[in-house]
mmCIF file of C-alpha atoms in Angstrom:
data_model
loop_
_atom_site.group_PDB
_atom_site.id
_atom_site.type_symbol
_atom_site.label_atom_id
_atom_site.label_comp_id
_atom_site.label_asym_id
_atom_site.label_seq_id
_atom_site.Cartn_x
_atom_site.Cartn_y
_atom_site.Cartn_z
ATOM 1 C CA ASN A 29 -0.005 0.812 19.771
ATOM 2 C CA ALA A 30 -1.552 1.310 16.357
ATOM 3 C CA GLY A 31 1.433 -0.043 14.464
ATOM 4 C CA VAL A 32 3.052 1.628 11.493
ATOM 5 C CA MET A 33 0.518 3.912 9.846
ATOM 6 C CA GLN A 34 0.788 4.882 6.225
ATOM 7 C CA ASN A 35 -1.466 7.284 4.441
ATOM 8 C CA PRO A 36 -3.035 7.575 2.107
ATOM 9 C CA ARG A 37 -3.689 3.926 1.261
ATOM 10 C CA HIS A 38 -4.326 4.835 -2.362
ATOM 11 C CA LEU A 39 -3.101 7.887 -4.214
ATOM 12 C CA VAL A 40 -3.842 8.858 -7.777
ATOM 13 C CA ARG A 41 -1.778 11.560 -9.431
ATOM 14 C CA ARG A 42 -1.581 12.913 -12.957
ATOM 15 C CA ARG A 43 1.770 12.968 -14.689
ATOM 16 C CA GLY A 44 3.775 15.977 -13.562
ATOM 17 C CA GLN A 45 2.079 16.348 -10.182
ATOM 18 C CA GLU A 46 3.706 15.798 -6.810
ATOM 19 C CA ALA A 47 3.029 12.803 -4.571
ATOM 20 C CA ARG A 48 3.495 12.897 -0.807
ATOM 21 C CA LEU A 49 3.433 9.648 1.102
ATOM 22 C CA ARG A 50 3.336 9.664 4.892
ATOM 23 C CA CYS A 51 4.560 7.126 7.399
ATOM 24 C CA SER A 52 4.053 7.309 11.148
ATOM 25 C CA PRO A 53 6.331 4.771 12.835
ATOM 26 C CA MET A 54 5.407 2.758 15.863
ATOM 27 C CA LYS A 55 5.760 4.539 19.175
ATOM 28 C CA GLY A 56 9.344 4.408 20.332
ATOM 29 C CA HIS A 57 10.727 3.529 16.884
ATOM 30 C CA SER A 58 13.307 5.948 15.592
ATOM 31 C CA HIS A 59 14.410 3.983 12.486
ATOM 32 C CA VAL A 60 12.317 4.263 9.339
ATOM 33 C CA TYR A 61 12.772 2.468 6.025
ATOM 34 C CA TRP A 62 11.012 2.986 2.706
ATOM 35 C CA TYR A 63 10.617 0.239 0.123
ATOM 36 C CA ARG A 64 9.049 0.245 -3.314
ATOM 37 C CA GLN A 65 7.292 -2.657 -4.969
ATOM 38 C CA LEU A 66 6.894 -2.322 -8.696
ATOM 39 C CA PRO A 67 4.348 -4.558 -10.457
ATOM 40 C CA GLU A 68 5.548 -8.155 -10.707
ATOM 41 C CA GLU A 69 8.648 -7.422 -8.626
ATOM 42 C CA GLY A 70 9.768 -7.835 -5.031
ATOM 43 C CA LEU A 71 10.260 -5.035 -2.556
ATOM 44 C CA LYS A 72 13.269 -2.846 -3.250
ATOM 45 C CA PHE A 73 14.980 -0.750 -0.603
ATOM 46 C CA MET A 74 14.848 2.984 -1.166
ATOM 47 C CA VAL A 75 15.984 4.865 1.922
ATOM 48 C CA TYR A 76 16.782 4.452 5.618
ATOM 49 C CA LEU A 77 16.288 7.327 8.022
ATOM 50 C CA GLN A 78 16.702 8.004 11.692
ATOM 51 C CA LYS A 79 15.231 11.064 13.315
ATOM 52 C CA GLU A 80 16.280 14.072 11.215
ATOM 53 C CA ASN A 81 19.010 12.088 9.435
ATOM 54 C CA ILE A 82 19.240 10.144 6.190
ATOM 55 C CA ILE A 83 21.441 7.137 6.907
ATOM 56 C CA ASP A 84 21.320 5.332 3.582
ATOM 57 C CA GLU A 85 19.612 6.542 0.414
ATOM 58 C CA SER A 86 21.381 4.214 -1.972
ATOM 59 C CA GLY A 87 18.092 2.857 -3.354
ATOM 60 C CA MET A 88 16.519 6.214 -4.020
ATOM 61 C CA PRO A 89 16.415 7.552 -7.592
ATOM 62 C CA LYS A 90 18.715 10.562 -7.815
ATOM 63 C CA GLU A 91 16.102 12.888 -9.249
ATOM 64 C CA ARG A 92 12.573 13.781 -8.192
ATOM 65 C CA PHE A 93 12.592 11.610 -5.038
ATOM 66 C CA SER A 94 13.298 12.849 -1.528
ATOM 67 C CA ALA A 95 12.623 11.648 1.988
ATOM 68 C CA GLU A 96 12.627 13.193 5.406
ATOM 69 C CA PHE A 97 11.952 12.162 8.982
ATOM 70 C CA PRO A 98 11.608 15.341 11.031
ATOM 71 C CA LYS A 99 11.959 15.609 14.765
ATOM 72 C CA GLU A 100 8.208 15.929 15.056
ATOM 73 C CA GLY A 101 5.694 14.287 12.772
ATOM 74 C CA PRO A 102 5.713 11.468 10.251
ATOM 75 C CA SER A 103 8.317 10.492 7.729
ATOM 76 C CA ILE A 104 7.508 11.814 4.260
ATOM 77 C CA LEU A 105 8.466 10.320 0.911
ATOM 78 C CA ARG A 106 8.068 12.968 -1.742
ATOM 79 C CA ILE A 107 8.001 12.342 -5.476
ATOM 80 C CA GLN A 108 8.038 15.406 -7.684
ATOM 81 C CA GLN A 109 6.783 15.507 -11.269
ATOM 82 C CA VAL A 110 5.516 11.933 -11.164
ATOM 83 C CA VAL A 111 5.709 9.721 -14.246
ATOM 84 C CA ARG A 112 3.861 6.508 -15.121
ATOM 85 C CA GLY A 113 6.864 4.446 -14.045
ATOM 86 C CA ASP A 114 6.457 5.695 -10.477
ATOM 87 C CA SER A 115 3.222 3.718 -10.163
ATOM 88 C CA ALA A 116 3.937 1.178 -7.433
ATOM 89 C CA ALA A 117 3.212 0.191 -3.861
ATOM 90 C CA TYR A 118 5.371 2.079 -1.382
ATOM 91 C CA PHE A 119 5.944 0.428 1.965
ATOM 92 C CA CYS A 120 7.305 1.942 5.114
ATOM 93 C CA ALA A 121 8.775 -0.029 8.005
ATOM 94 C CA SER A 122 9.951 1.075 11.405
ATOM 95 C CA SER A 123 12.289 -0.421 13.949
ATOM 96 C CA PRO A 124 13.480 0.491 17.427
ATOM 97 C CA ASP A 125 17.023 -0.637 16.717
ATOM 98 C CA GLY A 126 17.509 -1.605 13.076
ATOM 99 C CA HIS A 127 16.662 -5.241 13.740
ATOM 100 C CA GLY A 128 12.990 -6.078 14.182
ATOM 101 C CA TYR A 129 10.933 -4.468 11.463
ATOM 102 C CA THR A 130 7.237 -3.673 11.508
ATOM 103 C CA PHE A 131 5.740 -2.845 8.146
ATOM 104 C CA GLY A 132 2.905 -0.523 7.317
ATOM 105 C CA SER A 133 0.081 -1.472 4.959
ATOM 106 C CA GLY A 134 1.593 0.519 2.132
ATOM 107 C CA THR A 135 0.484 3.301 -0.189
ATOM 108 C CA ARG A 136 -0.495 2.325 -3.698
ATOM 109 C CA LEU A 137 0.420 5.143 -6.065
ATOM 110 C CA THR A 138 -1.170 5.249 -9.486
ATOM 111 C CA VAL A 139 0.011 7.797 -12.013
ATOM 112 C CA VAL A 140 -2.448 8.510 -14.815
ATOM 113 C CA ALA B 28 26.211 -6.615 -3.614
ATOM 114 C CA GLN B 29 23.744 -9.006 -2.061
ATOM 115 C CA ARG B 30 21.013 -10.796 -3.935
ATOM 116 C CA VAL B 31 18.065 -13.008 -3.012
ATOM 117 C CA THR B 32 16.452 -15.399 -5.469
ATOM 118 C CA GLN B 33 13.115 -17.140 -5.096
ATOM 119 C CA PRO B 34 12.912 -19.312 -8.197
ATOM 120 C CA GLU B 35 9.213 -20.143 -7.930
ATOM 121 C CA LYS B 36 6.754 -17.355 -8.540
ATOM 122 C CA LEU B 37 3.783 -19.673 -7.932
ATOM 123 C CA LEU B 38 3.511 -22.816 -5.843
ATOM 124 C CA SER B 39 0.386 -24.926 -5.454
ATOM 125 C CA VAL B 40 -0.077 -27.829 -3.072
ATOM 126 C CA PHE B 41 -2.969 -29.699 -1.541
ATOM 127 C CA LYS B 42 -3.913 -29.469 2.091
ATOM 128 C CA GLY B 43 -1.854 -31.844 4.198
ATOM 129 C CA ALA B 44 0.969 -32.082 1.677
ATOM 130 C CA PRO B 45 4.506 -30.966 2.510
ATOM 131 C CA VAL B 46 5.573 -27.611 1.153
ATOM 132 C CA GLU B 47 8.987 -26.107 0.494
ATOM 133 C CA LEU B 48 9.530 -22.559 -0.680
ATOM 134 C CA LYS B 49 13.002 -22.098 -2.065
ATOM 135 C CA CYS B 50 15.314 -19.207 -1.343
ATOM 136 C CA ASN B 51 18.912 -18.782 -2.432
ATOM 137 C CA TYR B 52 21.127 -15.846 -1.665
ATOM 138 C CA SER B 53 24.451 -14.391 -2.608
ATOM 139 C CA TYR B 54 26.427 -12.367 -0.124
ATOM 140 C CA SER B 55 30.108 -12.480 0.703
ATOM 141 C CA GLY B 56 29.715 -11.842 4.417
ATOM 142 C CA SER B 57 27.618 -13.357 7.172
ATOM 143 C CA PRO B 58 23.984 -12.561 6.451
ATOM 144 C CA GLU B 59 20.894 -12.472 8.556
ATOM 145 C CA LEU B 60 18.014 -14.217 6.774
ATOM 146 C CA PHE B 61 14.270 -13.741 7.185
ATOM 147 C CA TRP B 62 10.996 -15.007 5.839
ATOM 148 C CA TYR B 63 8.102 -12.555 5.587
ATOM 149 C CA VAL B 64 4.501 -13.409 4.789
ATOM 150 C CA GLN B 65 1.721 -11.292 3.363
ATOM 151 C CA TYR B 66 -1.783 -12.677 3.670
ATOM 152 C CA SER B 67 -4.482 -11.337 1.401
ATOM 153 C CA ARG B 68 -5.212 -7.663 2.106
ATOM 154 C CA GLN B 69 -2.871 -7.587 5.089
ATOM 155 C CA ARG B 70 0.489 -6.023 5.743
ATOM 156 C CA LEU B 71 3.814 -7.771 5.464
ATOM 157 C CA GLN B 72 4.607 -9.710 8.641
ATOM 158 C CA LEU B 73 7.766 -11.350 9.876
ATOM 159 C CA LEU B 74 7.350 -15.115 9.836
ATOM 160 C CA LEU B 75 10.733 -16.177 11.106
ATOM 161 C CA ARG B 76 14.421 -15.297 11.194
ATOM 162 C CA HIS B 77 17.288 -17.714 11.061
ATOM 163 C CA ILE B 78 19.059 -16.524 14.196
ATOM 164 C CA SER B 79 16.103 -17.338 16.417
ATOM 165 C CA ARG B 80 15.732 -20.893 15.027
ATOM 166 C CA GLU B 81 12.032 -20.848 15.852
ATOM 167 C CA SER B 82 9.154 -22.733 14.327
ATOM 168 C CA ILE B 83 6.254 -20.391 13.592
ATOM 169 C CA LYS B 84 2.884 -21.766 12.455
ATOM 170 C CA GLY B 85 4.625 -25.050 11.747
ATOM 171 C CA PHE B 86 7.161 -23.458 9.375
ATOM 172 C CA THR B 87 10.904 -23.912 9.755
ATOM 173 C CA ALA B 88 13.863 -22.675 7.770
ATOM 174 C CA ASP B 89 17.489 -23.676 8.056
ATOM 175 C CA LEU B 90 20.341 -21.555 6.838
ATOM 176 C CA ASN B 91 22.658 -23.654 4.678
ATOM 177 C CA LYS B 92 25.793 -21.601 4.150
ATOM 178 C CA GLY B 93 27.346 -24.211 1.885
ATOM 179 C CA GLU B 94 24.450 -24.057 -0.545
ATOM 180 C CA THR B 95 23.665 -20.401 0.295
ATOM 181 C CA SER B 96 20.038 -21.350 0.813
ATOM 182 C CA PHE B 97 17.320 -20.616 3.338
ATOM 183 C CA HIS B 98 14.386 -22.729 2.203
ATOM 184 C CA LEU B 99 11.075 -22.504 4.089
ATOM 185 C CA LYS B 100 9.412 -25.812 4.921
ATOM 186 C CA LYS B 101 6.222 -27.098 6.451
ATOM 187 C CA PRO B 102 5.414 -30.798 6.675
ATOM 188 C CA PHE B 103 1.620 -30.436 6.373
ATOM 189 C CA ALA B 104 0.260 -27.391 4.557
ATOM 190 C CA GLN B 105 -3.015 -25.802 5.639
ATOM 191 C CA GLU B 106 -5.426 -23.706 3.568
ATOM 192 C CA GLU B 107 -4.729 -20.694 5.780
ATOM 193 C CA ASP B 108 -1.084 -20.830 4.700
ATOM 194 C CA SER B 109 -2.099 -19.471 1.295
ATOM 195 C CA ALA B 110 -0.249 -16.174 0.992
ATOM 196 C CA MET B 111 2.696 -14.394 -0.602
ATOM 197 C CA TYR B 112 6.025 -15.341 0.964
ATOM 198 C CA TYR B 113 9.178 -13.251 0.739
ATOM 199 C CA CYS B 114 12.691 -14.286 1.618
ATOM 200 C CA ALA B 115 14.904 -11.395 2.732
ATOM 201 C CA LEU B 116 18.525 -10.828 3.645
ATOM 202 C CA MET B 117 20.068 -8.263 5.936
ATOM 203 C CA ALA B 118 23.717 -7.585 5.322
ATOM 204 C CA GLY B 119 26.112 -6.218 7.891
ATOM 205 C CA GLY B 120 28.410 -3.235 7.936
ATOM 206 C CA THR B 121 27.077 -0.068 6.377
ATOM 207 C CA SER B 122 24.079 -1.947 4.998
ATOM 208 C CA TYR B 123 22.919 -2.634 8.524
ATOM 209 C CA GLY B 124 19.166 -2.577 8.826
ATOM 210 C CA LYS B 125 18.536 -2.689 5.089
ATOM 211 C CA LEU B 126 16.683 -5.705 3.715
ATOM 212 C CA THR B 127 17.159 -7.199 0.277
ATOM 213 C CA PHE B 128 14.036 -9.086 -0.778
ATOM 214 C CA GLY B 129 13.436 -11.884 -3.215
ATOM 215 C CA GLN B 130 10.648 -11.539 -5.734
ATOM 216 C CA GLY B 131 8.230 -13.537 -3.650
ATOM 217 C CA THR B 132 6.393 -16.833 -4.022
ATOM 218 C CA ILE B 133 2.610 -17.048 -4.059
ATOM 219 C CA LEU B 134 1.621 -20.197 -2.191
ATOM 220 C CA THR B 135 -1.832 -21.630 -2.796
ATOM 221 C CA VAL B 136 -3.027 -24.504 -0.655
ATOM 222 C CA HIS B 137 -5.997 -26.297 -2.160
ATOM 223 C CA PRO B 138 -8.579 -28.098 -0.023
#
């Protein structure tokens, strides 16, 4: 089992472009969580998804950010029209039951 | 809303010395508390959780509901313990499965 796979590891986008971050959960895990780590801060919850459903998106900015976890394929965190303040490390975690988490290595987004 | 506070951003000790990483929380219900560790260039890993009452790599943490604390302790620090440590809380109810993290403490163990 390869663990939680996130790609790309590093992503550079110009202001106004779109960023797509992918997360493949561990085999058998149907719960996916996205967290953001801004510079000098701890990880902040963004969104919790189960297959095809958003369970809790209370940490997601209301505009420009969206997440999905389709029946087939990875979970995608999409940021439209990126701004400098979106520069951060984005971590995905998966769980079989909402208890034991396994984290991915993260995607470091830099907006220039 | 729940909150986790790690008052020390940086903590330095010498090898063999005791180490305590502080964590305080605020939550009105019955929380589940965790410590996560991130070694250099590696992913975040679960170190321990309060409900299992384990000792992992010599680390222990006791949930003190009176003081709302979950401090991480090790009697004799090793150089390989140098890492970033995060305290995290999982609330119940509709927040189930969602972790609230502290800001992290960078532990450096000097030879």
